[in-house]
Coordinates of C-alpha atoms and ligand atoms in Angstrom, one line a residue:
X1 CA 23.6 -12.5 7.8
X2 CA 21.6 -15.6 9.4
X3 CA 18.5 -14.3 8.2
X4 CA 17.9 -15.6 4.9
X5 CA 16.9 -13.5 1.9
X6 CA 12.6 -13.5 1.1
X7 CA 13.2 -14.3 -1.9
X8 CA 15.8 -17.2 -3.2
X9 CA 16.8 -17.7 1.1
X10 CA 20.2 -16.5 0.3
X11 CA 22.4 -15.7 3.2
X12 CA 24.2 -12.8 2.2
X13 CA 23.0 -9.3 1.8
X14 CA 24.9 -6.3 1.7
X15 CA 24.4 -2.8 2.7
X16 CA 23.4 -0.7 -0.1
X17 CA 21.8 3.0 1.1
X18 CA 21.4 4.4 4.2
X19 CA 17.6 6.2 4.5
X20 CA 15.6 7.7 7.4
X21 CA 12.7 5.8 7.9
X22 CA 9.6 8.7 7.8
X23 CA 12.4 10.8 9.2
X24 CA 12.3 8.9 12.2
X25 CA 14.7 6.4 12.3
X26 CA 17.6 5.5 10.0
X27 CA 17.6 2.4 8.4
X28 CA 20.2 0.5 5.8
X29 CA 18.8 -0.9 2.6
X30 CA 20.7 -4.0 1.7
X31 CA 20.5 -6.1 -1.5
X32 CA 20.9 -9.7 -1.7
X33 CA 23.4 -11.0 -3.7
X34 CA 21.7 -14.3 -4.8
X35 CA 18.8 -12.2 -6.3
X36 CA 19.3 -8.5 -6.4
X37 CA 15.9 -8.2 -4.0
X38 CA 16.2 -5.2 -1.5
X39 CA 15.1 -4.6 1.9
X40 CA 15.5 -2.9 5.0
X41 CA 17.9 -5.0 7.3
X42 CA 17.8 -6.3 9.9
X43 CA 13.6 -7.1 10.1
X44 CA 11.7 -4.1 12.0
X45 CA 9.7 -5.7 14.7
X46 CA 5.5 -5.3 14.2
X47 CA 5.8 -3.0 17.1
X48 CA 8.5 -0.9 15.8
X49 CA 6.7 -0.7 12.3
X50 CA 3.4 -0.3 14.3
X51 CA 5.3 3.1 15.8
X52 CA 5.7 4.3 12.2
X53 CA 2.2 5.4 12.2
X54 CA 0.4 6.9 14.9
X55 CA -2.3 9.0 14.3
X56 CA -0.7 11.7 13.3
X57 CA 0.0 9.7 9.8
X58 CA -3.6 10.7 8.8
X59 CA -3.6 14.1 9.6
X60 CA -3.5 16.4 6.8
X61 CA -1.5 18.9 8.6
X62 CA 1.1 16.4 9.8
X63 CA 4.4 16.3 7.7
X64 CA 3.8 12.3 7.2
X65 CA 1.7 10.0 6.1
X66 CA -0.4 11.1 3.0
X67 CA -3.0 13.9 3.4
X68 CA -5.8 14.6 0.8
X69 CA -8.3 12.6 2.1
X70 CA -11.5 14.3 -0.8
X71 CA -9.2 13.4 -3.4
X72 CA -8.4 9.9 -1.7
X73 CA -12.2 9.0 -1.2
X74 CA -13.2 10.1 -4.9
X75 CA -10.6 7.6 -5.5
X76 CA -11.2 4.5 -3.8
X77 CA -15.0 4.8 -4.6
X78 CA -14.0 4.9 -8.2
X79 CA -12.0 1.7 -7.3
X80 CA -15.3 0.2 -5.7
X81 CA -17.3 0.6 -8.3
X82 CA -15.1 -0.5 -10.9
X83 CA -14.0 -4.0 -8.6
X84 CA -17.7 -4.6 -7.6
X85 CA -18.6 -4.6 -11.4
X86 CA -15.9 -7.1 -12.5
X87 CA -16.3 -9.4 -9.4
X88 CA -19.7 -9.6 -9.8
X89 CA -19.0 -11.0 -13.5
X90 CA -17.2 -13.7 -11.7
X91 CA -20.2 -14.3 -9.3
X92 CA -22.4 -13.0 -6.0
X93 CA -21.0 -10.9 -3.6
X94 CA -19.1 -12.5 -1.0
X95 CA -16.9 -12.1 1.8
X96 CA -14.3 -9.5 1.1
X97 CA -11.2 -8.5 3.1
X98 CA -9.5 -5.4 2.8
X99 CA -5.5 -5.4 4.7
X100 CA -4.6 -2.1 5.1
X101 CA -8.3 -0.7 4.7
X102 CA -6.5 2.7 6.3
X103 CA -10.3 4.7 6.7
X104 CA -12.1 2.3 5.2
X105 CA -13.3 4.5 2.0
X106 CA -12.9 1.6 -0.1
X107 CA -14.8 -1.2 1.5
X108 CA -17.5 1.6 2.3
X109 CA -17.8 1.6 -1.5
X110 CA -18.0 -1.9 -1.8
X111 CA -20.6 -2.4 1.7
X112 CA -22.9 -0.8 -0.1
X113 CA -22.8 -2.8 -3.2
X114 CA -23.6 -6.0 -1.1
X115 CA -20.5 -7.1 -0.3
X116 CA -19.5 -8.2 3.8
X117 CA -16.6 -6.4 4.0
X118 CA -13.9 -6.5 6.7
X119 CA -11.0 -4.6 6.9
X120 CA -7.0 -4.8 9.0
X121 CA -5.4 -1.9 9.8
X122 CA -2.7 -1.6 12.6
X123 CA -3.6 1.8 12.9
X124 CA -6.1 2.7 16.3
X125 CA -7.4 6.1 14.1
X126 CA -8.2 4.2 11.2
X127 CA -10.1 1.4 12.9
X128 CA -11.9 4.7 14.9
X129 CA -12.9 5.9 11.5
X130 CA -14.0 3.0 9.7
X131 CA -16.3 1.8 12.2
X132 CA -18.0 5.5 13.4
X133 CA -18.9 6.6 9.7
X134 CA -19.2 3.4 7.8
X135 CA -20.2 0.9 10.3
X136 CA -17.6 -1.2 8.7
X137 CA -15.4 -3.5 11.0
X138 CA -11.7 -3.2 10.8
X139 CA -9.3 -5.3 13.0
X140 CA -7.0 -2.8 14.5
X141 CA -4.3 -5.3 14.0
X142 CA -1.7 -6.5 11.6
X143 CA -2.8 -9.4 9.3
X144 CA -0.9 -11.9 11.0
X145 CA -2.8 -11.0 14.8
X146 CA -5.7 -10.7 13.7
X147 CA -6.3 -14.6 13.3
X148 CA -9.3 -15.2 10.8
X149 CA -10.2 -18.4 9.9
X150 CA -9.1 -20.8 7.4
X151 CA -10.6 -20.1 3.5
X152 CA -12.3 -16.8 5.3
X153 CA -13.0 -14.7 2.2
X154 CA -13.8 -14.9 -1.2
X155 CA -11.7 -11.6 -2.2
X156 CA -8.8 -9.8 -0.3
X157 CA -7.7 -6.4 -1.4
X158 CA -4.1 -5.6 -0.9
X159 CA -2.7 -2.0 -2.2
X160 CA 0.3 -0.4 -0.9
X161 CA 0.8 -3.1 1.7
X162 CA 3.1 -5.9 0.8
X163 CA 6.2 -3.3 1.1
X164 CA 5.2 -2.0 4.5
X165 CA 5.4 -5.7 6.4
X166 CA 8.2 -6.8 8.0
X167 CA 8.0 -10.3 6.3
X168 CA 6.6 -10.5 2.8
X169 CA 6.6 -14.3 2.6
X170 CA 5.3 -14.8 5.9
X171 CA 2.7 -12.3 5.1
X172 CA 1.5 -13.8 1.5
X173 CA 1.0 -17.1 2.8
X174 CA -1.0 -16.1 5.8
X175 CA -2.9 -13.7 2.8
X176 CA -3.1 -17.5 1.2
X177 CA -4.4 -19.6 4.0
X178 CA -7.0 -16.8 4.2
X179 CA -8.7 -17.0 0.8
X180 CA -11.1 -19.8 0.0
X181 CA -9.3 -21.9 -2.9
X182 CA -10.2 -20.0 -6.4
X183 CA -10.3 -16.9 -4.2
X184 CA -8.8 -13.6 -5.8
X185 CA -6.4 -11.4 -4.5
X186 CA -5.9 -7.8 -5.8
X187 CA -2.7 -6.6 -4.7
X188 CA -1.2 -3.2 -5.5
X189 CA 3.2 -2.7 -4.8
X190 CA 5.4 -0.6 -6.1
X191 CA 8.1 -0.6 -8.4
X192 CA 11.0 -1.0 -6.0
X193 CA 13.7 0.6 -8.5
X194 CA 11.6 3.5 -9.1
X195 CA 11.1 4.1 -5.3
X196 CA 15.0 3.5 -4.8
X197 CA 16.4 5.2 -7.5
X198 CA 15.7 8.7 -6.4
X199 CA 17.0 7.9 -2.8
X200 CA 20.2 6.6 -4.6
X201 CA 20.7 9.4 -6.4
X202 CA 20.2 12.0 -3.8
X203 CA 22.9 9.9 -1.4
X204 CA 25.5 10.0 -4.5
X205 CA 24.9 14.1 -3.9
X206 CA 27.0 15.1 -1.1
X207 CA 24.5 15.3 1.9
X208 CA 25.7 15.3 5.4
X209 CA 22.0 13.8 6.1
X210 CA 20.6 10.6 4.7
X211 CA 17.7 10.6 2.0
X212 CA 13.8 10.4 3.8
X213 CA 12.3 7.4 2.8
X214 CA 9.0 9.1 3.0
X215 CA 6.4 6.0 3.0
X216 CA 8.0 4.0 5.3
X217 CA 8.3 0.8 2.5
X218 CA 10.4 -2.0 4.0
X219 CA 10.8 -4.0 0.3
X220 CA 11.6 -3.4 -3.0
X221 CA 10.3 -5.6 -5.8
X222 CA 11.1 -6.2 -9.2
X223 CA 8.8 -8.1 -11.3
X224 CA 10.6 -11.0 -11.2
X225 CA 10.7 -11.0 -7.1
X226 CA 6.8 -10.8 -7.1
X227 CA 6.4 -13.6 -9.5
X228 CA 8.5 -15.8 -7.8
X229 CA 7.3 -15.0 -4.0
X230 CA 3.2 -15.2 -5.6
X231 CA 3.9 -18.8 -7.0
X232 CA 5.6 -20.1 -4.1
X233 CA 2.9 -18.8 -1.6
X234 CA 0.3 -20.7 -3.9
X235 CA -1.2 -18.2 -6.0
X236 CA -1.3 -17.8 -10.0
X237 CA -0.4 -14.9 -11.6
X238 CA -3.5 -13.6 -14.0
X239 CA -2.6 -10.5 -14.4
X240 CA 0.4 -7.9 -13.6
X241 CA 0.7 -5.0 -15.2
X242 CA 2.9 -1.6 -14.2
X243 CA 0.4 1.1 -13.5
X244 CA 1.7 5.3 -13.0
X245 CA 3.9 5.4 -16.2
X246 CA 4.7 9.3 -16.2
X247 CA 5.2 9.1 -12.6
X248 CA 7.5 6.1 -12.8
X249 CA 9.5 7.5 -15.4
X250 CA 10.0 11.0 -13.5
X251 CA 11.2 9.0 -10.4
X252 CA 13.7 6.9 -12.6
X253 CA 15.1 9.8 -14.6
X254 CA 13.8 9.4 -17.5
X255 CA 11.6 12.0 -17.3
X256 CA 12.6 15.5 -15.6
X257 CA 11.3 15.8 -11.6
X258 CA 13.4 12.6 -9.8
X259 CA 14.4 15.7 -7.2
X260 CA 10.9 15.5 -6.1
X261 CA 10.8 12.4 -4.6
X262 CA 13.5 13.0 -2.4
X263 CA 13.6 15.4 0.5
X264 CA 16.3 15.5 3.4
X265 CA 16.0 14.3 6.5
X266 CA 17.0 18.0 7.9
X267 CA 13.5 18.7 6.2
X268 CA 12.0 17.1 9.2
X269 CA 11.9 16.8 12.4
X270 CA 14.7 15.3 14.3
X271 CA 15.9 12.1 13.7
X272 CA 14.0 10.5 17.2
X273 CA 13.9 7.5 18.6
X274 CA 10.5 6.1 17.3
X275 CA 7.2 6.3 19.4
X276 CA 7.2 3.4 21.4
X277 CA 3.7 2.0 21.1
X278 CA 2.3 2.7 24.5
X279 CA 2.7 5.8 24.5
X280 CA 0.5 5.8 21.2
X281 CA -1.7 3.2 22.7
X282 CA -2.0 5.9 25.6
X283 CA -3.6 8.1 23.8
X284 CA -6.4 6.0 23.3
X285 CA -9.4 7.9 21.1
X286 CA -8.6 11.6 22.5
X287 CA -8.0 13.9 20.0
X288 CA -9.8 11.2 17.2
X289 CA -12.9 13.0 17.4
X290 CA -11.8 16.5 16.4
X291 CA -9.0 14.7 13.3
X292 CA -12.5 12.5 12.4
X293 CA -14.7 16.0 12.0
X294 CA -11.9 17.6 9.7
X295 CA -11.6 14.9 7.6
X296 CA -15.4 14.7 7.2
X297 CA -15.7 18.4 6.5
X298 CA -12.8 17.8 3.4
X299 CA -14.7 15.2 2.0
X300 CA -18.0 16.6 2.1
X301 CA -16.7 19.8 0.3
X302 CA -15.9 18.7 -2.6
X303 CA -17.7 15.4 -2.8
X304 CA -20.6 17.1 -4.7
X305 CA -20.4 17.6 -8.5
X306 CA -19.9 15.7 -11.2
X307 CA -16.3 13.7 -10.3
X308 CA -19.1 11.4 -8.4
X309 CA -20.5 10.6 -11.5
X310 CA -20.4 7.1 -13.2
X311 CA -19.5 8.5 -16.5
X312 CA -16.9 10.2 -15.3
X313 CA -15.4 7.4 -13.7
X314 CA -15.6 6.1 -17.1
X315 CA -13.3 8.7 -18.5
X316 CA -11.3 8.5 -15.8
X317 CA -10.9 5.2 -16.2
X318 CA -9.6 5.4 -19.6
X319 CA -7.1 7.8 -18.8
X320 CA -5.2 5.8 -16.6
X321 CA -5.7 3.0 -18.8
X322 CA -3.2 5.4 -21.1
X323 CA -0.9 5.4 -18.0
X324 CA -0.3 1.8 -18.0
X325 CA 1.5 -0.7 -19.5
X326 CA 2.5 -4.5 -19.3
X327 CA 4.5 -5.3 -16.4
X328 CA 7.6 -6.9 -18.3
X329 CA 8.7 -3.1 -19.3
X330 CA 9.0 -2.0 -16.0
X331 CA 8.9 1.7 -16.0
X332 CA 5.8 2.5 -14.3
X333 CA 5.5 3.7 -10.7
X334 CA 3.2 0.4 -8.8
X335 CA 2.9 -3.2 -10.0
X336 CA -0.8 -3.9 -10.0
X337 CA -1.4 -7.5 -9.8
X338 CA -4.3 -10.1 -10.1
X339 CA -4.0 -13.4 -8.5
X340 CA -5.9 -16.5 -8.0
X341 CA -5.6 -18.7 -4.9
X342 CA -4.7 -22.4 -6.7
Ligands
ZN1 ZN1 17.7 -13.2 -2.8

């Protein structure tokens, strides 16, 4: 193969597993052989991974994308009001990015704190969201197109992106030209063995169907892969740990329940050629209103009570700090990382 590996720019990478992409288009996984790094070959194109999520990815009643939007949103404010304390250790509020800001519950946190937040989303719906409730900007656009200016922002937030773009290297440096030098960069990616090793194992079972890969991740990373890419696109390492240990070790067999990260492809709907853009892009807003108003309604039921208090994000907290480890072992579920533009 001509197109060299992300990683060490080997040329050689062999097909390893065959998945459906979302369940809507099969894909081979192949592994470099200078490395070990995987990835989808060859490259989706920004339009075709664009196609991967319409609108339908945020619906709750969809079989994609992720659904519980209350339990999402008690989340990420926890996540706000944990980041806003640390950063503000470090200094004032700032400019802060958010790639992948999906509805924007996070940088709402975050607006409110004092921060000027702006978020990237490829997704029309999420953009739609972000900007009716929160009054929070959000590029509907991929990093790369939506063009900011050098040194930009003083943060960027990254979770659950880095394996969805088509071109992690690419995509870090543009992430680096972005932040002001000394900038941070909280980025959040899984472990790639854990997310591979149930796929593997169903394909070893005989199934006339390939494995779903449900999330639509592009990239598998290994610690060493993330160390190595973060360096080379100018950032220093100050922290990685591996977050989701139970989790990780259920989807790497140590732990009983690796069958639940896998589901067939008959499971869903028929293997299809993917959405072409337009006809996503023809939809327009129609049909955002009345998705909008049911998300809404989920988060206001159950956003009462006392998960919204400070002390219990406290507790919480310390819980998952239970649930985490450093990121040498490499048994957890997501590599959660801290970096520092040099
Ligand atoms: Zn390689």
């Amino acid at each position: 193969m001509s197109d060299p590996c992300d990683i060490c720019a080997a040329t050689h990478l062999d097909p390893v597993l065959e998945v459906s992409l979302i369940g809507l288009r099969r894909v081979h996984v192949h592994r470099c052989r200078g490395c070990g790094f995987r990835q989808v070959r060859p490259r989706l194109t920004v339009d075709q991974i664009k196609a991967l999520y319409p609108s339908e990815y945020f619906d709750a009643a969809s079989p994609v994308g992720y659904a519980d939007y209350a339990r999402e949103f008690q989340r990420r404010q926890r996540e706000a009001y944990f980041l806003n304390r640390w950063l503000r250790g470090l200094g004032p509020a700032g400019r802060l990015l958010e790639v992948g800001c999906a509805l924007g519950f996070l940088l709402h946190g975050l607006k409110r704190s004092g921060w000027q937040v702006q978020g990237v989303d490829a997704s029309a719906f999420a953009a739609y969201y972000a900007s009716t409730r929160y009054t929070v900007p959000v590029a509907c656009a991929t990093l790369e197109e939506a063009q900011f200016p050098d040194a930009r922002f003083d943060v960027i937030i990254q979770k659950d992106l880095l394996e969805h773009v088509a071109d992690p290297r690419a995509h870090l440096e543009e992430t680096g030209r972005l932040l002001r030098p000394g900038g941070w960069l909280r980025l959040v990616t899984p472990n790639g063995e854990a997310n591979l090793r149930p796929l593997l194992a169903a394909s070893r079972a005989a199934s006339a169907t390939p494995p779903v890969l449900d999330q639509g991740h592009l990239s598998f990373f290994d610690r060493r892969h993330l160390g190595q890419l973060f360096e080379e696109c100018g950032f220093r390492c100050h922290r990685m740990r591996m977050v989701g240990i139970v989790r990780g070790l259920r989807a790497l067999g140590h732990l009983p329940g690796q069958r639940r990260f896998v589901r067939s492809a008959t499971a869903c709907d028929a293997e299809t050629s993917v959405g072409e853009p337009a006809a996503v892009a023809e939809r327009g807003t129609t049909g955002f209103d009345a998705l909008a108003a049911r998300i809404d309604q989920d988060i206001a039921r159950r956003h009462r009570g006392f998960k919204n208090w400070p002390a219990y994000f406290h507790y919480h907290r310390a819980m998952k700090r239970l649930d985490s480890l450093p990121a040498w072992c490499e048994i957890g579920y997501d590599f959660e990382c801290l970096l520092q533009r040099t």
